[in-house]
CSV table of C-alpha atoms in Angstrom, one decimal:
chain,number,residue,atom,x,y,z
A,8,UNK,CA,1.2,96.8,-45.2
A,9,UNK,CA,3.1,94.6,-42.7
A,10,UNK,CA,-0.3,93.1,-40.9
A,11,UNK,CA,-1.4,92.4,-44.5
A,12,UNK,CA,1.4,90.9,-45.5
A,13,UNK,CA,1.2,88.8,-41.5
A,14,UNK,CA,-1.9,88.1,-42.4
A,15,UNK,CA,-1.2,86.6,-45.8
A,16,UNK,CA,1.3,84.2,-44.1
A,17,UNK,CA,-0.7,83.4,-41.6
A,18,UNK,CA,-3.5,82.3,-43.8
A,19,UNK,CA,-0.8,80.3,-46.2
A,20,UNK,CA,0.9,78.6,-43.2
A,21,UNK,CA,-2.5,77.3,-42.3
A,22,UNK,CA,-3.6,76.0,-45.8
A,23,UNK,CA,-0.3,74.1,-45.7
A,24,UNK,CA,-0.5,72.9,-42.5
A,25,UNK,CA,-4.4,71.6,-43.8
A,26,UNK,CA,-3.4,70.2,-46.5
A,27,UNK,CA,-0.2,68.2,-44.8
A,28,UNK,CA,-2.8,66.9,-42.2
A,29,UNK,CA,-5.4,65.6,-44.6
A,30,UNK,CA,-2.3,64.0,-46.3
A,31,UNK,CA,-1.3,62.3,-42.9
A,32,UNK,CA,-4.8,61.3,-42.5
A,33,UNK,CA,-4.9,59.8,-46.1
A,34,UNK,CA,-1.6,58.1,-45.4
A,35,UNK,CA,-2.5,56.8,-41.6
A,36,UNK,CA,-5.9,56.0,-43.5
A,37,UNK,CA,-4.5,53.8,-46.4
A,38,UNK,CA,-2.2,51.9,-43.5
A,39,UNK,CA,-4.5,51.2,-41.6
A,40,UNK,CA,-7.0,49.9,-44.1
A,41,UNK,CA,-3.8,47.6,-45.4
A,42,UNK,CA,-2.7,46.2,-42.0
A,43,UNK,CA,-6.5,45.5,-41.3
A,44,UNK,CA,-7.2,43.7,-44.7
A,45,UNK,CA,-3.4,41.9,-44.3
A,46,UNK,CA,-4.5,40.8,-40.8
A,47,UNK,CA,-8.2,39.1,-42.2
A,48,UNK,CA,-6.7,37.5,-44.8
A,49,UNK,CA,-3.7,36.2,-42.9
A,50,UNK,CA,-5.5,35.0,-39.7
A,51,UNK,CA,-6.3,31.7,-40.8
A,52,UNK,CA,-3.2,30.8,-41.1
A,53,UNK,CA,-1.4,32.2,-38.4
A,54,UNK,CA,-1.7,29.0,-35.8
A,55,UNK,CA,0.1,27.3,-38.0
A,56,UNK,CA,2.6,29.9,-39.1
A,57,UNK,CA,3.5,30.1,-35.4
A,58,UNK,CA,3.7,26.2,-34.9
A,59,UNK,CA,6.0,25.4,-38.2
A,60,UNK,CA,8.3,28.8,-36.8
A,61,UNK,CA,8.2,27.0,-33.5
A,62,UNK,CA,9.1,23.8,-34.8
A,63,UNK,CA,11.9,25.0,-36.7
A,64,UNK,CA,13.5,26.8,-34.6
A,65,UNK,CA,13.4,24.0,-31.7
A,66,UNK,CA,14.9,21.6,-34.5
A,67,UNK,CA,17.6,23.9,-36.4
A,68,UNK,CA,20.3,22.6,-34.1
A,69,UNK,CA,19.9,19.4,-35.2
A,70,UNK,CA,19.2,20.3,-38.9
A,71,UNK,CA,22.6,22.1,-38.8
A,72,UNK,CA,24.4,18.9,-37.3
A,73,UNK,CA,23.1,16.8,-40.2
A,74,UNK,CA,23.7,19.6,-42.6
A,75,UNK,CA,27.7,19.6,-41.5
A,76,UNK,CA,27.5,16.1,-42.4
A,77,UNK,CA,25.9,16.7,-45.7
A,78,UNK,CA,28.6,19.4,-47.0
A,79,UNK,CA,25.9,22.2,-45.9
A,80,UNK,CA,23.7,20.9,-48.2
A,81,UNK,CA,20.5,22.5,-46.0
A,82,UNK,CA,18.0,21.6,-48.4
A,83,UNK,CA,18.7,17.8,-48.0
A,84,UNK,CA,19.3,18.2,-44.4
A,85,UNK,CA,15.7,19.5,-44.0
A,86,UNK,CA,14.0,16.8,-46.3
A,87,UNK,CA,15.9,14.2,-44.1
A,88,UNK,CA,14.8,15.0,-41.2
A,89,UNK,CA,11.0,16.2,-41.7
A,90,UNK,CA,10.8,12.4,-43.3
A,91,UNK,CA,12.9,11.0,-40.5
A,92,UNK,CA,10.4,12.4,-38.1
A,93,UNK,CA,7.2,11.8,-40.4
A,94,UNK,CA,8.1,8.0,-40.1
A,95,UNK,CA,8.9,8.0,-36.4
A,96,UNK,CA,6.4,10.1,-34.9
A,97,UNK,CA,3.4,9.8,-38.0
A,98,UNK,CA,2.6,6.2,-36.8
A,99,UNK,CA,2.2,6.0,-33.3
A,100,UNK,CA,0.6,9.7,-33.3
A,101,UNK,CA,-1.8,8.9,-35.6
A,102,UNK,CA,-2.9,5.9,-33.2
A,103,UNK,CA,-3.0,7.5,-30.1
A,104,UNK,CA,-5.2,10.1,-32.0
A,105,UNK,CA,-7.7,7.9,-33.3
A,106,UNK,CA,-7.6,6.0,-29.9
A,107,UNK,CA,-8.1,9.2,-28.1
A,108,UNK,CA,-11.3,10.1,-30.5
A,109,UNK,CA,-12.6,6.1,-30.5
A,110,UNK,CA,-12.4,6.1,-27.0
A,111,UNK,CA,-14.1,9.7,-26.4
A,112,UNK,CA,-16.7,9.1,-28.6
A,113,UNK,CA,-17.6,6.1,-27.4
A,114,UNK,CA,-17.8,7.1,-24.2
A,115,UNK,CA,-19.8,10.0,-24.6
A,116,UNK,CA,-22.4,7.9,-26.4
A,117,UNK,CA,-22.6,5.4,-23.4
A,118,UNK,CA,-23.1,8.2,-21.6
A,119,UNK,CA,-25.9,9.8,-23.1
A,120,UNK,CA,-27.6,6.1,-24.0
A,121,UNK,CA,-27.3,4.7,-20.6
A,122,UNK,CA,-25.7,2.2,-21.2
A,123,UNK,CA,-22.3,2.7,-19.6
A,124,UNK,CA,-21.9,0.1,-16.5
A,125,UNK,CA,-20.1,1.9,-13.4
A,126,UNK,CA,-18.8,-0.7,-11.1
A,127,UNK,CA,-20.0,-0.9,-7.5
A,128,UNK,CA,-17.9,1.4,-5.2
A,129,UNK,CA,-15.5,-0.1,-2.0
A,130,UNK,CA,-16.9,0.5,1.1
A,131,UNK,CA,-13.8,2.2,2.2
A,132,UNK,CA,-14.7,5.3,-0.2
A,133,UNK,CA,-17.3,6.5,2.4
A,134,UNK,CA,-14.7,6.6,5.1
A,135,UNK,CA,-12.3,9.4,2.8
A,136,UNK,CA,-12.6,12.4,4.3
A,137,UNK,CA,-14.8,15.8,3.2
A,138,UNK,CA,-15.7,14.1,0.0
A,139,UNK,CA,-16.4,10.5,1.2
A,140,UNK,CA,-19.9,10.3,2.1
A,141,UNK,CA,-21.1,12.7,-0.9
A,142,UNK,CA,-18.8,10.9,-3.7
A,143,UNK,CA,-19.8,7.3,-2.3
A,144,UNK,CA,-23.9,8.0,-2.3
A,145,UNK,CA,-23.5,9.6,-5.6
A,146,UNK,CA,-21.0,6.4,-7.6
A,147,UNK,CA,-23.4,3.8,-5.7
A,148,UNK,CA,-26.7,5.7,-7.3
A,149,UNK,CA,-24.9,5.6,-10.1
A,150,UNK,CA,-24.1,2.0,-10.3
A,151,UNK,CA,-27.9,0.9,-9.0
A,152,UNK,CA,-29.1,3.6,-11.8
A,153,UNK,CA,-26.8,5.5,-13.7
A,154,UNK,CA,-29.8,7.2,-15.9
A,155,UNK,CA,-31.2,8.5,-13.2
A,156,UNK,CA,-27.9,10.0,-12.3
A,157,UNK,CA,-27.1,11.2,-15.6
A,158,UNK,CA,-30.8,13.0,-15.6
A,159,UNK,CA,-30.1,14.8,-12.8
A,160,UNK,CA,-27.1,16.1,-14.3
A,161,UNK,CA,-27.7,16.6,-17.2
A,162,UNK,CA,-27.0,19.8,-18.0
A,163,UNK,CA,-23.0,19.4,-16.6
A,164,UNK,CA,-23.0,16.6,-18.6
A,165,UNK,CA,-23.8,17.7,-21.6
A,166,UNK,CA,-21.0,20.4,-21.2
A,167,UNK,CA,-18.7,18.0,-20.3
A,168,UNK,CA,-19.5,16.1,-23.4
A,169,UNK,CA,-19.6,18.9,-25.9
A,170,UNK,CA,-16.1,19.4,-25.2
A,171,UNK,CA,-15.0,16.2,-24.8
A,172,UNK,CA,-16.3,15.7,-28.7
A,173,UNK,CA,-14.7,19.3,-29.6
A,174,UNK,CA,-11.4,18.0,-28.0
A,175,UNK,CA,-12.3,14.5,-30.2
A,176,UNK,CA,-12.6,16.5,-33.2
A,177,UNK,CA,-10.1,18.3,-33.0
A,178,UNK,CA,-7.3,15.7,-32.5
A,179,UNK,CA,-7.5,14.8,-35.9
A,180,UNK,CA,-7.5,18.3,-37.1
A,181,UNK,CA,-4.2,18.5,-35.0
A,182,UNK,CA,-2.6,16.0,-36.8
A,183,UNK,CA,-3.2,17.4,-40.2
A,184,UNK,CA,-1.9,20.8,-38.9
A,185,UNK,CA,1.4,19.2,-37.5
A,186,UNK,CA,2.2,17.3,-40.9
A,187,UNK,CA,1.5,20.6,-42.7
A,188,UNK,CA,3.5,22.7,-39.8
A,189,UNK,CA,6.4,20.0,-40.6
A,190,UNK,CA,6.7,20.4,-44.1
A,191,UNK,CA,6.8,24.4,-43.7
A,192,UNK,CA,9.2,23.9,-40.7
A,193,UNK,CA,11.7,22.0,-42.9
A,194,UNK,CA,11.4,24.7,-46.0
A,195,UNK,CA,12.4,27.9,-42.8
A,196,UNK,CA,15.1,24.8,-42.0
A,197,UNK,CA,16.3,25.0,-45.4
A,198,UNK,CA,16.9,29.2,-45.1
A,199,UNK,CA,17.6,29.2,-42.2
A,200,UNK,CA,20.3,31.1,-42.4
A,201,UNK,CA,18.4,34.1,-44.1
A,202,UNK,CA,15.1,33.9,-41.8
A,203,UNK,CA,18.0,34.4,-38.8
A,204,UNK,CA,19.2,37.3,-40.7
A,205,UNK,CA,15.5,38.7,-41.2
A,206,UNK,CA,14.4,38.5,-37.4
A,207,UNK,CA,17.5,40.0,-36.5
A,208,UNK,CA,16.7,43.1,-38.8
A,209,UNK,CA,12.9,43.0,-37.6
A,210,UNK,CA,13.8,43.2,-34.1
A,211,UNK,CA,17.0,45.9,-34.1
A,212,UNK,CA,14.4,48.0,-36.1
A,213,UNK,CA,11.9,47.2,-33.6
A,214,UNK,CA,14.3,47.5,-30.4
A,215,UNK,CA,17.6,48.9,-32.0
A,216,UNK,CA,21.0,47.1,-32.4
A,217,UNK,CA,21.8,45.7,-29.1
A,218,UNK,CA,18.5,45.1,-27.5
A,219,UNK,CA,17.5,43.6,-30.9
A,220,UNK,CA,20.1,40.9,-30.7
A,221,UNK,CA,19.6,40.5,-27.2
A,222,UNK,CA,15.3,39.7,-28.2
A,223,UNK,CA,16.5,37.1,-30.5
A,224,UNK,CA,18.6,35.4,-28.8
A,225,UNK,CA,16.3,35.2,-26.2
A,226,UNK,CA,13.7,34.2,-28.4
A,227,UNK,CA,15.2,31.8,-29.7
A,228,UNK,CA,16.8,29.9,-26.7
A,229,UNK,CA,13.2,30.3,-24.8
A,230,UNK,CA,11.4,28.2,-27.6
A,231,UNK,CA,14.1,25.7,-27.8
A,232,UNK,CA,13.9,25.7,-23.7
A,233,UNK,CA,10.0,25.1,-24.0
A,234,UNK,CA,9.8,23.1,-27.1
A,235,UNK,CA,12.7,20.5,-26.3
A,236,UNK,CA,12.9,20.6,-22.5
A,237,UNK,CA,9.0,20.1,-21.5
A,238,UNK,CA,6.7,19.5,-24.8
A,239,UNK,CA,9.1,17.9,-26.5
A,240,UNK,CA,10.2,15.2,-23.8
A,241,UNK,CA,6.5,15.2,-22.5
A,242,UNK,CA,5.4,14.3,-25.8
A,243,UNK,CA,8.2,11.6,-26.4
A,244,UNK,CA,6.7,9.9,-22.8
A,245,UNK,CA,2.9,10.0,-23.8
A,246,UNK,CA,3.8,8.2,-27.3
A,247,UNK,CA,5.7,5.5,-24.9
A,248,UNK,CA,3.1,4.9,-22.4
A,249,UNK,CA,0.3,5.2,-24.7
A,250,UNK,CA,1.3,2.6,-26.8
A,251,UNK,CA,1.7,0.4,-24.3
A,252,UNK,CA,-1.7,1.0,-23.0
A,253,UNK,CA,-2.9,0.1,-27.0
A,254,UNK,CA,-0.8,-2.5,-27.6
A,255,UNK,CA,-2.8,-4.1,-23.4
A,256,UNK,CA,-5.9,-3.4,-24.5
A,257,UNK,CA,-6.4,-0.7,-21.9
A,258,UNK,CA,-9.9,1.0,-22.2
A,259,UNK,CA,-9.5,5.1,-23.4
A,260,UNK,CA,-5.9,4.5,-24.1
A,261,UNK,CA,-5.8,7.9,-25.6
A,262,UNK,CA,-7.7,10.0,-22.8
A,263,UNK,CA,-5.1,8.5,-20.3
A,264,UNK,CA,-2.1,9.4,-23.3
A,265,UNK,CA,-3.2,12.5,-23.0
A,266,UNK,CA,-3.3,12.5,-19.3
A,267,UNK,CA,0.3,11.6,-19.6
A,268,UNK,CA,1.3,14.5,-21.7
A,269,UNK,CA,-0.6,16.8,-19.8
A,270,UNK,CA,1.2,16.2,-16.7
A,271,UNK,CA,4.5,15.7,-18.4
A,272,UNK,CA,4.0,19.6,-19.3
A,273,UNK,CA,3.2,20.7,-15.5
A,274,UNK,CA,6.4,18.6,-14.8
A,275,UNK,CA,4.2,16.2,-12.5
A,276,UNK,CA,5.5,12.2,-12.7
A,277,UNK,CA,3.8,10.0,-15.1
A,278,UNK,CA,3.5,7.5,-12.2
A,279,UNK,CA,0.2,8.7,-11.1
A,280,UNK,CA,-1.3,7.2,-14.4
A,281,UNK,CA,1.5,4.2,-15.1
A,282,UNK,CA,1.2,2.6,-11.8
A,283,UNK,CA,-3.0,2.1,-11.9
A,284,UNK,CA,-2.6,1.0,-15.5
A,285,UNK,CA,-0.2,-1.6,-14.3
A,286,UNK,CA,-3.1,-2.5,-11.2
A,287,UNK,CA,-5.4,-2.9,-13.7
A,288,UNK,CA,-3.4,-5.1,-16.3
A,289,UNK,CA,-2.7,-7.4,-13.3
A,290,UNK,CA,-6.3,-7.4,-12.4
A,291,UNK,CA,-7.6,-7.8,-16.0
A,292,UNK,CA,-5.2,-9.5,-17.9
A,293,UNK,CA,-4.8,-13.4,-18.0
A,294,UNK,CA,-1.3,-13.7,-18.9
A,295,UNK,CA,0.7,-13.4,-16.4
A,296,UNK,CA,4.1,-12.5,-18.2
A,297,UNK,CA,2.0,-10.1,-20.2
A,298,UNK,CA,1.6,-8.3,-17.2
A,299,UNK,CA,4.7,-8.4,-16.0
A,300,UNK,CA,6.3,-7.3,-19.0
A,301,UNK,CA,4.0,-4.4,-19.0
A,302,UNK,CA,5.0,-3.2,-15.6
A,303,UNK,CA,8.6,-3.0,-16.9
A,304,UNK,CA,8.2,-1.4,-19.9
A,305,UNK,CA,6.0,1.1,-18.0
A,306,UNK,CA,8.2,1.9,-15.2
A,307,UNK,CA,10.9,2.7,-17.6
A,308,UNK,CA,9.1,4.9,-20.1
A,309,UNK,CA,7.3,6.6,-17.1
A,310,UNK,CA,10.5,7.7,-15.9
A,311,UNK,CA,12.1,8.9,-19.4
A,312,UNK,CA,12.2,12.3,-18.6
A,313,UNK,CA,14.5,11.2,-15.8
A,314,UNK,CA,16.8,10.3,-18.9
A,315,UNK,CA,15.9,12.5,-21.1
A,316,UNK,CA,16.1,15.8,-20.0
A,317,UNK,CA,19.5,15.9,-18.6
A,318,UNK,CA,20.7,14.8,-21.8
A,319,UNK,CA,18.6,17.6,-23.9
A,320,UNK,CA,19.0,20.4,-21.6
A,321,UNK,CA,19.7,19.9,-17.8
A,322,UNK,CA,16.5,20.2,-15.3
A,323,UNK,CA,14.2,22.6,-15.6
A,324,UNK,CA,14.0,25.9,-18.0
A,325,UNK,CA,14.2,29.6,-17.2
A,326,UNK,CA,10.1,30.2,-17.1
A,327,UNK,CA,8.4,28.9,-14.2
A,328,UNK,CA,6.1,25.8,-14.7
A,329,UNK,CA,3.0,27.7,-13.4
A,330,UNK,CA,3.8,30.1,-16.7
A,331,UNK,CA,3.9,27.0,-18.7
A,332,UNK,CA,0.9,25.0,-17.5
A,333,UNK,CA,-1.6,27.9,-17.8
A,334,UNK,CA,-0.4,28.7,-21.7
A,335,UNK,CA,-0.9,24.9,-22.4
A,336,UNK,CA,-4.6,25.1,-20.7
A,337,UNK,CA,-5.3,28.6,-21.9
A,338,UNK,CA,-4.0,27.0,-25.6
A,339,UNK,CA,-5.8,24.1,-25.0
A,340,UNK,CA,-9.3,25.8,-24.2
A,341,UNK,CA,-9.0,28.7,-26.7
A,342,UNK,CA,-7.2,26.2,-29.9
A,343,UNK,CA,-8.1,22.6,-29.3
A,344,UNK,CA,-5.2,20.3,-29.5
A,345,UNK,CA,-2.9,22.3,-31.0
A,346,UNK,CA,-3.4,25.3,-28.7
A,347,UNK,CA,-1.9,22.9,-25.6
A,348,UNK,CA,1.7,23.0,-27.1
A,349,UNK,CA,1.5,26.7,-28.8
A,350,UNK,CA,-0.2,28.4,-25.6
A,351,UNK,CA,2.6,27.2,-23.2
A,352,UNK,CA,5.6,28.2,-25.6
A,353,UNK,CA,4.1,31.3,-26.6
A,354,UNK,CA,3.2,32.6,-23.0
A,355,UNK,CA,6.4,31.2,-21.8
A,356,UNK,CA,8.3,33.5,-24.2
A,357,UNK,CA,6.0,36.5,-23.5
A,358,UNK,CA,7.1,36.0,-20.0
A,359,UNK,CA,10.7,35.7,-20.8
A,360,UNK,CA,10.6,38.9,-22.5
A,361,UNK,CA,8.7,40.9,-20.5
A,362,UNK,CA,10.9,40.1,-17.3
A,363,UNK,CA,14.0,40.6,-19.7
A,364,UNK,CA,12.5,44.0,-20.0
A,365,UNK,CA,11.4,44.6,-16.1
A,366,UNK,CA,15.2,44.0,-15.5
A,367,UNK,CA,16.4,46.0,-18.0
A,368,UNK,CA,14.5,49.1,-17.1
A,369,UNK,CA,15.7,48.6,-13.4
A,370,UNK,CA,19.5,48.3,-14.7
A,371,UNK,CA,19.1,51.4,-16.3
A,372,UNK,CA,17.3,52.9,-13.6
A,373,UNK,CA,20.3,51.9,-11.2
A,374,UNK,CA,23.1,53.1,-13.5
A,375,UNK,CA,21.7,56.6,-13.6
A,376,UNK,CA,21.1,56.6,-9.9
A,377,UNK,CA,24.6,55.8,-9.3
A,378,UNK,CA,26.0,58.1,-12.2
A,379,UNK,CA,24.1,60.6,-10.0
């Protein structure tokens, strides 16, 4: 009677424990077909999720200070400053931009017509070591015949240009996503307040209560470290020098802008594109004040971030530049444009977390070996 009655429990343990794993399975099933179907239709739009998010959280201090002056009126504050920037930033942006793609485009046809003339080389180019002999044969070819040249490489070349147009392309695409980033970036501005209150609940479920203040806080001051510190004032000195270079007449003003704001992001001085585009004004330009006002207002916005930066946050930030320089190349080869300034902010705060973490698990580590 007792095995019968073992038996029967046995068998009835094991239909319930069926049917709760079919319902975990349903369950894990269902998720997963949510999360998946969530992801697809959300993925368009995440770039510029993350670059409004960025951009609001790099410019909330400053929304809060022209809030206090408002009363707290945050809405007001926001719409202020989106259109303070819109007007400040929209103009000279959208030149450099269309510079950038003019200039590209053009030379890439030139290129791939013939017709671009490359001036003789100086005899002294031979004489540099390694490369010398090599780089002067190859610039005097192709000055005597540049489409023989360009034959010969062809295939290089026509990389070279297919991303140069993709990078042309895409600068206007990135100016588009910025406006539209701005606009969402001043509505998170506007509830602020209640977006800090959400990430705070996302990440003390994620990491509990203390750890999940501590990965906001870090968050938060790693993106205003990146944003402000290096793309922000790297930005602020390519708009200065480029439109200079526009308002000269300098050839590709918005290949050597961008030149600018690349090296202002591997924190490398602007002087090793300011001082030949001063050379050249000199050499090119018939007006000799022209020139010389040039050279002044170039040697002052080529050292802004000598200005800048101790007045927005002191030298340096927490990540190392090497961090930050390959996220803004990574960004830049994997998103275009807009990939150069979320690709260094978003590895840099990987980074910072991850070594927040490293150092946490070896404090723990150390307090148990010494309560030991």
């Amino acid at each position: 009677m007792n095995n019968e009655l073992n038996a029967l429990s046995d068998k009835t343990l094991e239909k319930l424990i069926s049917h709760k794993m079919i319902d975990l399975f349903i369950r894990v099933g269902l998720i997963g077909f949510l999360v998946v179907r969530c992801y697809q239709i959300f993925k368009p739009f995440i770039g510029l999720i993350l670059w409004s998010v960025i951009l609001a959280v790099a410019m909330y201090p400053l929304h809060a200070m022209i809030a206090r002056k408002m009363g707290g009126r945050d809405g007001r504050a926001a719409t202020t400053l989106v259109l303070a920037i819109l007007l400040s930033v929209l103009i000279p942006s959208t030149l450099l931009v269309f510079s950038f793609a003019d200039s590209t485009t053009g030379l890439v046809k030139q290129v791939q017509n013939g017709t671009l003339q490359v001036p003789i080389p100086n005899e002294s180019v031979a004489g540099w070591p390694v490369v010398g002999g090599k780089l002067y044969a190859l610039w005097s070819a192709a000055h005597t015949d540049l489409g023989s040249v360009v034959a010969k490489y062809e295939p290089k070349i026509a990389i070279v240009t297919k991303q140069l147009l993709g990078y042309a392309a895409s600068a206007g695409t990135s100016i588009l996503m910025f406006l539209v980033a701005l606009v969402l970036a001043g509505i998170w501005m506007a509830y602020g307040e209640s977006g800090h209150a959400a990430a705070k609940a996302i990440a003390k479920r994620m990491a509990g209560d203390e750890k999940g203040e501590t990965l906001v806080a870090l968050s938060t001051a790693t993106i205003r470290a990146v944003a402000q510190g290096v793309i922000g004032i790297a930005c602020v000195q390519a708009l200065l020098l480029g439109a200079g270079f526009i308002l000269v007449g300098i050839p590709a003003a918005g290949i050597w802008a961008l030149l600018v704001l690349l090296l202002g992001i591997m924190q490398i001085p602007a002087a090793l594109v300011s001082l030949p585009s001063i050379i050249y004004v000199f050499y090119t330009n018939d007006s000799t004040p022209v020139a010389v006002m040039f050279a002044v207002y170039t040697m002052v916005a080529g050292s802004a971030d000598n200005i800048l930066k101790p007045l927005v946050l002191g030298r340096g930030v927490d990540a190392p530049m090497p961090v930050i320089l390959l996220g803004a190349l990574g960004g830049m080869a994997t998103g275009g444009i807009i990939g150069l300034f979320l690709g260094s902010v978003l590895l840099a705060l990987g980074y910072q977390l991850f070594m927040a973490w490293v150092y946490h698990e070896n404090e723990e580590a150390n307090s148990g070996e010494k309560a030991g």
